[in-house]
Amino acid sequence: MALQSARSMLKEDAEGKEFMDKIQKRLHAMSFHMRSYFWLDFQQLNDIYRYKTEEYSHTAVNKFNVIPDSIPDWVFDFMPLQGGYFVGNVSPARMDFRWFALGNCIAILSSLATPEQSMAIMDLIEARWDELVGDMPLKICYPALESHEWRIVTGCDPKNTRWSYHNGGSWPVLLWLLTAASIKTGRPQIARRAIDLAEARLLKDGWPEYYDGKSGRFIGKQARKFQTWSIAGYLVAKMMMEDPTHVGMISMEEEKHMKPVLNRSFSWC
């Protein structure tokens, strides 16, 4: 999204054209890499489960040498037959299979996700509503890190115990991103359902920063109240629902020359 915005601000003179060409090449390479290797759906999960390891030639299927035994058990139950998402990270020998709300919504709005992938992300949210939305939109990530792992990954911030703060907490500010993604994919009913949940509690609870618990039932243990971004997220969501054309201000459409041929599987709606 940053690269696309930068490109739109460049002048089409000699110097600007050079940078525009570089941006275009980077966008094409990045889109192919993310859409191919960071995308996960049921078929791709099954492929990873059957990966052979230590493949080294240019014909290797398991390009990052991901060890199938590193797949956490929760993923197999979490992944619906229809739906998919971009994983947190891919590194040699392992993947971060967690679902991140911000990244997947931005992938839809920036058209990093293909139209089919965008629909699959929304399919996943609907199929796993209780886990990803629950009583308060929206889980910042899923699932929470347990035991000592959260101390290592989150810098030992005491707010980041499981299902709290940045470790699986629910953040009302993310409501506007979910709403924008829902409208762009032509599924405003998802946003409307989430907004109804938020309206039932936010004002009564004093517009807290975040909520705790597996379903977001409890006001965060250190959540500040009357948070500007919690209020703003709700207002922006309502404004976009009242006039869906507002989504155009923060949404970028896919360009024809940005559509590489994909070899990976992904869910169709």
PDB file of C-alpha atoms in Angstrom:
ATOM      1  CA  MET A   1       0.000   0.000   0.000  1.00  0.00           C
ATOM      2  CA  ALA A   2       2.900   2.347   0.789  1.00  0.00           C
ATOM      3  CA  LEU A   3       4.533   1.588  -2.563  1.00  0.00           C
ATOM      4  CA  GLN A   4       1.286   2.167  -4.442  1.00  0.00           C
ATOM      5  CA  SER A   5       0.748   5.466  -2.638  1.00  0.00           C
ATOM      6  CA  ALA A   6       4.312   6.578  -3.381  1.00  0.00           C
ATOM      7  CA  ARG A   7       3.897   5.725  -7.044  1.00  0.00           C
ATOM      8  CA  SER A   8       0.713   7.791  -7.289  1.00  0.00           C
ATOM      9  CA  MET A   9       2.587  10.873  -6.002  1.00  0.00           C
ATOM     10  CA  LEU A  10       5.460  10.684  -8.491  1.00  0.00           C
ATOM     11  CA  LYS A  11       5.616  12.919 -11.535  1.00  0.00           C
ATOM     12  CA  GLU A  12       5.857  11.183 -14.885  1.00  0.00           C
ATOM     13  CA  ASP A  13       9.078  12.924 -15.853  1.00  0.00           C
ATOM     14  CA  ALA A  14      12.423  11.222 -16.522  1.00  0.00           C
ATOM     15  CA  GLU A  15      13.361  10.838 -12.865  1.00  0.00           C
ATOM     16  CA  GLY A  16       9.858   9.935 -11.748  1.00  0.00           C
ATOM     17  CA  LYS A  17       9.483   7.330 -14.496  1.00  0.00           C
ATOM     18  CA  GLU A  18      12.621   5.560 -13.290  1.00  0.00           C
ATOM     19  CA  PHE A  19      11.252   5.270  -9.756  1.00  0.00           C
ATOM     20  CA  MET A  20       7.829   4.221 -11.036  1.00  0.00           C
ATOM     21  CA  ASP A  21       9.419   1.350 -12.966  1.00  0.00           C
ATOM     22  CA  LYS A  22      11.340   0.233  -9.874  1.00  0.00           C
ATOM     23  CA  ILE A  23       8.194   0.387  -7.741  1.00  0.00           C
ATOM     24  CA  GLN A  24       6.287  -1.623 -10.327  1.00  0.00           C
ATOM     25  CA  LYS A  25       8.912  -4.374 -10.362  1.00  0.00           C
ATOM     26  CA  ARG A  26       8.962  -4.499  -6.568  1.00  0.00           C
ATOM     27  CA  LEU A  27       5.164  -4.633  -6.386  1.00  0.00           C
ATOM     28  CA  HIS A  28       5.017  -7.467  -8.903  1.00  0.00           C
ATOM     29  CA  ALA A  29       7.678  -9.511  -7.084  1.00  0.00           C
ATOM     30  CA  MET A  30       6.167  -8.833  -3.643  1.00  0.00           C
ATOM     31  CA  SER A  31       2.645  -9.726  -4.761  1.00  0.00           C
ATOM     32  CA  PHE A  32       3.769 -13.007  -6.276  1.00  0.00           C
ATOM     33  CA  HIS A  33       5.831 -13.921  -3.205  1.00  0.00           C
ATOM     34  CA  MET A  34       3.079 -13.129  -0.686  1.00  0.00           C
ATOM     35  CA  ARG A  35       0.241 -14.656  -2.681  1.00  0.00           C
ATOM     36  CA  SER A  36       2.226 -17.807  -3.337  1.00  0.00           C
ATOM     37  CA  TYR A  37       4.099 -18.543  -0.111  1.00  0.00           C
ATOM     38  CA  PHE A  38       2.205 -16.761   2.680  1.00  0.00           C
ATOM     39  CA  TRP A  39      -1.260 -17.935   1.672  1.00  0.00           C
ATOM     40  CA  LEU A  40      -2.852 -20.790   3.608  1.00  0.00           C
ATOM     41  CA  ASP A  41      -6.095 -22.615   2.933  1.00  0.00           C
ATOM     42  CA  PHE A  42      -7.287 -26.181   3.430  1.00  0.00           C
ATOM     43  CA  GLN A  43      -5.594 -27.544   0.303  1.00  0.00           C
ATOM     44  CA  GLN A  44      -2.342 -25.745   1.000  1.00  0.00           C
ATOM     45  CA  LEU A  45      -2.364 -26.944   4.615  1.00  0.00           C
ATOM     46  CA  ASN A  46      -2.772 -30.501   3.346  1.00  0.00           C
ATOM     47  CA  ASP A  47       0.132 -29.954   0.936  1.00  0.00           C
ATOM     48  CA  ILE A  48       2.389 -28.705   3.745  1.00  0.00           C
ATOM     49  CA  TYR A  49       1.334 -31.656   5.892  1.00  0.00           C
ATOM     50  CA  ARG A  50       2.656 -33.936   3.132  1.00  0.00           C
ATOM     51  CA  TYR A  51       5.850 -31.979   2.423  1.00  0.00           C
ATOM     52  CA  LYS A  52       9.104 -33.799   1.983  1.00  0.00           C
ATOM     53  CA  THR A  53      12.017 -32.081   3.724  1.00  0.00           C
ATOM     54  CA  GLU A  54      15.536 -31.158   2.659  1.00  0.00           C
ATOM     55  CA  GLU A  55      14.763 -30.498  -1.002  1.00  0.00           C
ATOM     56  CA  TYR A  56      17.492 -28.370  -2.529  1.00  0.00           C
ATOM     57  CA  SER A  57      17.067 -28.162  -6.313  1.00  0.00           C
ATOM     58  CA  HIS A  58      15.164 -25.501  -8.234  1.00  0.00           C
ATOM     59  CA  THR A  59      12.332 -28.030  -8.598  1.00  0.00           C
ATOM     60  CA  ALA A  60      11.827 -28.255  -4.804  1.00  0.00           C
ATOM     61  CA  VAL A  61       8.197 -27.940  -3.716  1.00  0.00           C
ATOM     62  CA  ASN A  62       9.089 -27.250  -0.082  1.00  0.00           C
ATOM     63  CA  LYS A  63      11.146 -24.162  -0.896  1.00  0.00           C
ATOM     64  CA  PHE A  64      11.566 -23.023   2.715  1.00  0.00           C
ATOM     65  CA  ASN A  65      12.225 -26.520   4.076  1.00  0.00           C
ATOM     66  CA  VAL A  66       9.241 -26.265   6.416  1.00  0.00           C
ATOM     67  CA  ILE A  67       9.094 -29.262   8.740  1.00  0.00           C
ATOM     68  CA  PRO A  68       5.545 -30.726   8.643  1.00  0.00           C
ATOM     69  CA  ASP A  69       5.800 -31.679  12.332  1.00  0.00           C
ATOM     70  CA  SER A  70       6.056 -27.946  13.139  1.00  0.00           C
ATOM     71  CA  ILE A  71       2.391 -27.460  12.186  1.00  0.00           C
ATOM     72  CA  PRO A  72       0.544 -26.759  15.475  1.00  0.00           C
ATOM     73  CA  ASP A  73      -2.434 -28.975  16.242  1.00  0.00           C
ATOM     74  CA  TRP A  74      -4.891 -26.069  16.463  1.00  0.00           C
ATOM     75  CA  VAL A  75      -4.505 -25.250  12.753  1.00  0.00           C
ATOM     76  CA  PHE A  76      -6.100 -28.511  11.625  1.00  0.00           C
ATOM     77  CA  ASP A  77      -9.302 -27.773  13.558  1.00  0.00           C
ATOM     78  CA  PHE A  78      -9.256 -24.049  12.793  1.00  0.00           C
ATOM     79  CA  MET A  79      -8.996 -24.269   8.989  1.00  0.00           C
ATOM     80  CA  PRO A  80     -12.444 -24.549   7.342  1.00  0.00           C
ATOM     81  CA  LEU A  81     -12.968 -26.240   3.979  1.00  0.00           C
ATOM     82  CA  GLN A  82     -13.959 -22.868   2.527  1.00  0.00           C
ATOM     83  CA  GLY A  83     -11.668 -20.021   3.521  1.00  0.00           C
ATOM     84  CA  GLY A  84      -8.049 -19.045   3.983  1.00  0.00           C
ATOM     85  CA  TYR A  85      -5.699 -16.346   5.236  1.00  0.00           C
ATOM     86  CA  PHE A  86      -2.178 -14.946   5.060  1.00  0.00           C
ATOM     87  CA  VAL A  87       0.016 -16.437   7.783  1.00  0.00           C
ATOM     88  CA  GLY A  88       2.143 -14.298  10.086  1.00  0.00           C
ATOM     89  CA  ASN A  89       5.557 -15.256   8.753  1.00  0.00           C
ATOM     90  CA  VAL A  90       7.443 -17.857   6.728  1.00  0.00           C
ATOM     91  CA  SER A  91      11.027 -18.641   7.634  1.00  0.00           C
ATOM     92  CA  PRO A  92      13.339 -21.598   7.064  1.00  0.00           C
ATOM     93  CA  ALA A  93      11.999 -24.761   8.707  1.00  0.00           C
ATOM     94  CA  ARG A  94       8.873 -23.166  10.207  1.00  0.00           C
ATOM     95  CA  MET A  95       5.877 -20.917   9.641  1.00  0.00           C
ATOM     96  CA  ASP A  96       3.989 -18.660  12.020  1.00  0.00           C
ATOM     97  CA  PHE A  97       0.507 -20.036  11.383  1.00  0.00           C
ATOM     98  CA  ARG A  98      -1.285 -17.430  13.517  1.00  0.00           C
ATOM     99  CA  TRP A  99      -4.055 -15.320  12.001  1.00  0.00           C
ATOM    100  CA  PHE A 100      -3.541 -11.550  12.232  1.00  0.00           C
ATOM    101  CA  ALA A 101      -6.536  -9.241  11.733  1.00  0.00           C
ATOM    102  CA  LEU A 102      -4.661  -6.115  10.687  1.00  0.00           C
ATOM    103  CA  GLY A 103      -2.504  -7.785   8.040  1.00  0.00           C
ATOM    104  CA  ASN A 104      -5.343  -9.722   6.441  1.00  0.00           C
ATOM    105  CA  CYS A 105      -7.675  -6.704   6.298  1.00  0.00           C
ATOM    106  CA  ILE A 106      -4.926  -4.527   4.804  1.00  0.00           C
ATOM    107  CA  ALA A 107      -4.174  -7.300   2.283  1.00  0.00           C
ATOM    108  CA  ILE A 108      -7.766  -6.992   1.069  1.00  0.00           C
ATOM    109  CA  LEU A 109      -7.825  -3.176   0.997  1.00  0.00           C
ATOM    110  CA  SER A 110      -4.463  -2.890  -0.784  1.00  0.00           C
ATOM    111  CA  SER A 111      -5.333  -5.669  -3.269  1.00  0.00           C
ATOM    112  CA  LEU A 112      -2.296  -7.619  -2.145  1.00  0.00           C
ATOM    113  CA  ALA A 113      -4.840 -10.427  -1.851  1.00  0.00           C
ATOM    114  CA  THR A 114      -6.430 -11.530  -5.118  1.00  0.00           C
ATOM    115  CA  PRO A 115     -10.240 -11.180  -5.334  1.00  0.00           C
ATOM    116  CA  GLU A 116     -10.518 -14.924  -4.658  1.00  0.00           C
ATOM    117  CA  GLN A 117      -8.205 -14.726  -1.656  1.00  0.00           C
ATOM    118  CA  SER A 118     -10.103 -11.701  -0.333  1.00  0.00           C
ATOM    119  CA  MET A 119     -13.353 -13.651  -0.432  1.00  0.00           C
ATOM    120  CA  ALA A 120     -11.653 -16.609   1.255  1.00  0.00           C
ATOM    121  CA  ILE A 121     -10.471 -14.378   4.131  1.00  0.00           C
ATOM    122  CA  MET A 122     -14.048 -13.238   4.691  1.00  0.00           C
ATOM    123  CA  ASP A 123     -15.209 -16.879   4.460  1.00  0.00           C
ATOM    124  CA  LEU A 124     -12.765 -17.712   7.256  1.00  0.00           C
ATOM    125  CA  ILE A 125     -14.021 -14.868   9.464  1.00  0.00           C
ATOM    126  CA  GLU A 126     -17.603 -16.063   9.050  1.00  0.00           C
ATOM    127  CA  ALA A 127     -16.706 -19.712   9.601  1.00  0.00           C
ATOM    128  CA  ARG A 128     -14.635 -18.921  12.713  1.00  0.00           C
ATOM    129  CA  TRP A 129     -16.744 -16.051  14.036  1.00  0.00           C
ATOM    130  CA  ASP A 130     -16.710 -17.216  17.657  1.00  0.00           C
ATOM    131  CA  GLU A 131     -12.902 -17.420  17.693  1.00  0.00           C
ATOM    132  CA  LEU A 132     -12.054 -14.272  15.694  1.00  0.00           C
ATOM    133  CA  VAL A 133     -14.903 -11.940  16.699  1.00  0.00           C
ATOM    134  CA  GLY A 134     -16.719 -13.421  19.679  1.00  0.00           C
ATOM    135  CA  ASP A 135     -18.344 -10.828  21.947  1.00  0.00           C
ATOM    136  CA  MET A 136     -16.252  -7.839  20.813  1.00  0.00           C
ATOM    137  CA  PRO A 137     -14.758  -7.144  17.379  1.00  0.00           C
ATOM    138  CA  LEU A 138     -11.974  -7.870  16.684  1.00  0.00           C
ATOM    139  CA  LYS A 139      -9.270 -10.315  17.797  1.00  0.00           C
ATOM    140  CA  ILE A 140      -5.900  -8.757  17.008  1.00  0.00           C
ATOM    141  CA  CYS A 141      -4.440 -12.243  16.460  1.00  0.00           C
ATOM    142  CA  TYR A 142      -5.432 -15.862  16.938  1.00  0.00           C
ATOM    143  CA  PRO A 143      -4.630 -17.951  18.880  1.00  0.00           C
ATOM    144  CA  ALA A 144      -2.928 -16.517  21.957  1.00  0.00           C
ATOM    145  CA  LEU A 145       0.591 -17.611  22.900  1.00  0.00           C
ATOM    146  CA  GLU A 146       0.615 -19.791  25.998  1.00  0.00           C
ATOM    147  CA  SER A 147       2.925 -20.526  28.978  1.00  0.00           C
ATOM    148  CA  HIS A 148       6.402 -19.003  28.600  1.00  0.00           C
ATOM    149  CA  GLU A 149       6.198 -18.458  24.843  1.00  0.00           C
ATOM    150  CA  TRP A 150       4.404 -15.122  25.150  1.00  0.00           C
ATOM    151  CA  ARG A 151       7.258 -13.802  27.311  1.00  0.00           C
ATOM    152  CA  ILE A 152       9.788 -14.632  24.606  1.00  0.00           C
ATOM    153  CA  VAL A 153       7.791 -13.353  21.623  1.00  0.00           C
ATOM    154  CA  THR A 154       6.190 -10.230  23.143  1.00  0.00           C
ATOM    155  CA  GLY A 155       9.151  -8.965  25.159  1.00  0.00           C
ATOM    156  CA  CYS A 156       7.740 -10.093  28.506  1.00  0.00           C
ATOM    157  CA  ASP A 157       5.217  -7.223  28.653  1.00  0.00           C
ATOM    158  CA  PRO A 158       2.987  -8.239  31.610  1.00  0.00           C
ATOM    159  CA  LYS A 159      -0.097  -7.034  29.715  1.00  0.00           C
ATOM    160  CA  ASN A 160       0.496  -9.744  27.107  1.00  0.00           C
ATOM    161  CA  THR A 161      -0.663 -12.739  29.088  1.00  0.00           C
ATOM    162  CA  ARG A 162      -2.843 -15.077  27.010  1.00  0.00           C
ATOM    163  CA  TRP A 163      -5.984 -13.555  25.472  1.00  0.00           C
ATOM    164  CA  SER A 164      -4.971 -10.057  26.553  1.00  0.00           C
ATOM    165  CA  TYR A 165      -3.596  -6.921  24.886  1.00  0.00           C
ATOM    166  CA  HIS A 166      -1.426  -7.840  21.858  1.00  0.00           C
ATOM    167  CA  ASN A 167      -1.613 -11.553  22.677  1.00  0.00           C
ATOM    168  CA  GLY A 168      -5.093 -12.432  21.442  1.00  0.00           C
ATOM    169  CA  GLY A 169      -6.877  -9.399  22.892  1.00  0.00           C
ATOM    170  CA  SER A 170      -9.910  -7.842  21.162  1.00  0.00           C
ATOM    171  CA  TRP A 171      -9.466  -4.297  19.846  1.00  0.00           C
ATOM    172  CA  PRO A 172     -12.520  -2.154  18.962  1.00  0.00           C
ATOM    173  CA  VAL A 173     -10.367   0.075  16.715  1.00  0.00           C
ATOM    174  CA  LEU A 174     -10.078  -2.833  14.256  1.00  0.00           C
ATOM    175  CA  LEU A 175     -13.822  -2.547  13.593  1.00  0.00           C
ATOM    176  CA  TRP A 176     -13.291   0.007  10.830  1.00  0.00           C
ATOM    177  CA  LEU A 177     -10.815  -2.255   9.010  1.00  0.00           C
ATOM    178  CA  LEU A 178     -13.201  -5.201   9.165  1.00  0.00           C
ATOM    179  CA  THR A 179     -16.001  -2.951   7.900  1.00  0.00           C
ATOM    180  CA  ALA A 180     -13.923  -1.658   4.991  1.00  0.00           C
ATOM    181  CA  ALA A 181     -12.861  -5.183   4.007  1.00  0.00           C
ATOM    182  CA  SER A 182     -16.461  -6.384   4.243  1.00  0.00           C
ATOM    183  CA  ILE A 183     -17.716  -3.616   1.991  1.00  0.00           C
ATOM    184  CA  LYS A 184     -14.942  -4.085  -0.561  1.00  0.00           C
ATOM    185  CA  THR A 185     -15.705  -7.793  -0.843  1.00  0.00           C
ATOM    186  CA  GLY A 186     -19.434  -7.120  -1.176  1.00  0.00           C
ATOM    187  CA  ARG A 187     -20.322  -8.649   2.189  1.00  0.00           C
ATOM    188  CA  PRO A 188     -21.557  -5.747   4.357  1.00  0.00           C
ATOM    189  CA  GLN A 189     -23.632  -8.140   6.464  1.00  0.00           C
ATOM    190  CA  ILE A 190     -20.409  -9.203   8.187  1.00  0.00           C
ATOM    191  CA  ALA A 191     -19.658  -5.594   9.154  1.00  0.00           C
ATOM    192  CA  ARG A 192     -23.234  -4.987  10.261  1.00  0.00           C
ATOM    193  CA  ARG A 193     -23.120  -7.999  12.571  1.00  0.00           C
ATOM    194  CA  ALA A 194     -19.829  -6.808  14.092  1.00  0.00           C
ATOM    195  CA  ILE A 195     -21.069  -3.235  14.541  1.00  0.00           C
ATOM    196  CA  ASP A 196     -24.170  -4.500  16.358  1.00  0.00           C
ATOM    197  CA  LEU A 197     -21.912  -6.326  18.815  1.00  0.00           C
ATOM    198  CA  ALA A 198     -19.795  -3.233  19.393  1.00  0.00           C
ATOM    199  CA  GLU A 199     -22.799  -0.954  19.874  1.00  0.00           C
ATOM    200  CA  ALA A 200     -24.186  -3.213  22.584  1.00  0.00           C
ATOM    201  CA  ARG A 201     -21.149  -2.645  24.810  1.00  0.00           C
ATOM    202  CA  LEU A 202     -18.740   0.136  23.833  1.00  0.00           C
ATOM    203  CA  LEU A 203     -20.702   3.109  25.152  1.00  0.00           C
ATOM    204  CA  LYS A 204     -21.789   1.249  28.294  1.00  0.00           C
ATOM    205  CA  ASP A 205     -18.203   0.121  28.980  1.00  0.00           C
ATOM    206  CA  GLY A 206     -16.724   3.596  28.467  1.00  0.00           C
ATOM    207  CA  TRP A 207     -14.968   3.033  25.111  1.00  0.00           C
ATOM    208  CA  PRO A 208     -12.068   0.916  26.426  1.00  0.00           C
ATOM    209  CA  GLU A 209      -8.863   0.364  24.476  1.00  0.00           C
ATOM    210  CA  TYR A 210      -9.089  -3.420  24.375  1.00  0.00           C
ATOM    211  CA  TYR A 211     -10.944  -6.426  25.790  1.00  0.00           C
ATOM    212  CA  ASP A 212      -9.651  -9.661  27.334  1.00  0.00           C
ATOM    213  CA  GLY A 213     -10.653 -13.302  27.238  1.00  0.00           C
ATOM    214  CA  LYS A 214     -11.142 -15.911  24.534  1.00  0.00           C
ATOM    215  CA  SER A 215     -14.336 -14.251  23.331  1.00  0.00           C
ATOM    216  CA  GLY A 216     -13.535 -10.672  24.385  1.00  0.00           C
ATOM    217  CA  ARG A 217     -16.066 -10.625  27.223  1.00  0.00           C
ATOM    218  CA  PHE A 218     -13.998  -8.690  29.751  1.00  0.00           C
ATOM    219  CA  ILE A 219     -12.679  -5.130  29.647  1.00  0.00           C
ATOM    220  CA  GLY A 220      -8.887  -5.336  29.405  1.00  0.00           C
ATOM    221  CA  LYS A 221      -7.153  -5.516  32.772  1.00  0.00           C
ATOM    222  CA  GLN A 222      -5.055  -2.428  31.961  1.00  0.00           C
ATOM    223  CA  ALA A 223      -7.256  -0.960  29.220  1.00  0.00           C
ATOM    224  CA  ARG A 224      -7.588   2.817  29.301  1.00  0.00           C
ATOM    225  CA  LYS A 225     -11.113   4.120  28.809  1.00  0.00           C
ATOM    226  CA  PHE A 226     -12.474   6.796  26.466  1.00  0.00           C
ATOM    227  CA  GLN A 227      -9.822   5.944  23.886  1.00  0.00           C
ATOM    228  CA  THR A 228      -9.923   8.173  20.811  1.00  0.00           C
ATOM    229  CA  TRP A 229      -9.139   5.355  18.415  1.00  0.00           C
ATOM    230  CA  SER A 230     -11.839   3.088  19.847  1.00  0.00           C
ATOM    231  CA  ILE A 231     -14.373   5.875  19.283  1.00  0.00           C
ATOM    232  CA  ALA A 232     -12.942   6.814  15.884  1.00  0.00           C
ATOM    233  CA  GLY A 233     -12.913   3.185  14.697  1.00  0.00           C
ATOM    234  CA  TYR A 234     -16.617   2.910  15.472  1.00  0.00           C
ATOM    235  CA  LEU A 235     -17.483   6.247  13.834  1.00  0.00           C
ATOM    236  CA  VAL A 236     -15.536   5.457  10.662  1.00  0.00           C
ATOM    237  CA  ALA A 237     -17.220   2.045  10.450  1.00  0.00           C
ATOM    238  CA  LYS A 238     -20.664   3.683  10.757  1.00  0.00           C
ATOM    239  CA  MET A 239     -19.819   6.314   8.132  1.00  0.00           C
ATOM    240  CA  MET A 240     -18.648   3.673   5.671  1.00  0.00           C
ATOM    241  CA  MET A 241     -21.821   1.663   6.174  1.00  0.00           C
ATOM    242  CA  GLU A 242     -23.937   4.769   5.594  1.00  0.00           C
ATOM    243  CA  ASP A 243     -21.975   5.650   2.438  1.00  0.00           C
ATOM    244  CA  PRO A 244     -19.910   2.710   1.114  1.00  0.00           C
ATOM    245  CA  THR A 245     -18.161   4.981  -1.426  1.00  0.00           C
ATOM    246  CA  HIS A 246     -16.011   6.211   1.476  1.00  0.00           C
ATOM    247  CA  VAL A 247     -14.124   2.908   1.255  1.00  0.00           C
ATOM    248  CA  GLY A 248     -12.590   4.216  -1.971  1.00  0.00           C
ATOM    249  CA  MET A 249     -10.467   6.626   0.068  1.00  0.00           C
ATOM    250  CA  ILE A 250      -8.527   3.781   1.687  1.00  0.00           C
ATOM    251  CA  SER A 251      -8.903   1.002  -0.883  1.00  0.00           C
ATOM    252  CA  MET A 252      -6.748   0.246  -3.921  1.00  0.00           C
ATOM    253  CA  GLU A 253      -7.912  -1.837  -6.847  1.00  0.00           C
ATOM    254  CA  GLU A 254      -5.902  -4.633  -8.422  1.00  0.00           C
ATOM    255  CA  GLU A 255      -4.207  -3.742 -11.697  1.00  0.00           C
ATOM    256  CA  LYS A 256      -4.270  -6.137 -14.644  1.00  0.00           C
ATOM    257  CA  HIS A 257      -0.495  -6.266 -14.998  1.00  0.00           C
ATOM    258  CA  MET A 258      -0.230  -7.111 -11.282  1.00  0.00           C
ATOM    259  CA  LYS A 259      -1.905 -10.492 -11.730  1.00  0.00           C
ATOM    260  CA  PRO A 260       0.800 -13.179 -11.862  1.00  0.00           C
ATOM    261  CA  VAL A 261      -0.056 -16.771 -12.678  1.00  0.00           C
ATOM    262  CA  LEU A 262      -0.324 -18.645  -9.371  1.00  0.00           C
ATOM    263  CA  ASN A 263       0.644 -22.232  -8.816  1.00  0.00           C
ATOM    264  CA  ARG A 264      -0.675 -22.415  -5.261  1.00  0.00           C
ATOM    265  CA  SER A 265      -4.141 -23.583  -4.312  1.00  0.00           C
ATOM    266  CA  PHE A 266      -6.659 -21.221  -2.757  1.00  0.00           C
ATOM    267  CA  SER A 267     -10.299 -21.385  -1.740  1.00  0.00           C
ATOM    268  CA  TRP A 268     -13.033 -20.218  -4.072  1.00  0.00           C
ATOM    269  CA  CYS A 269     -16.275 -18.721  -2.874  1.00  0.00           C
TER     270      CYS A 269
END
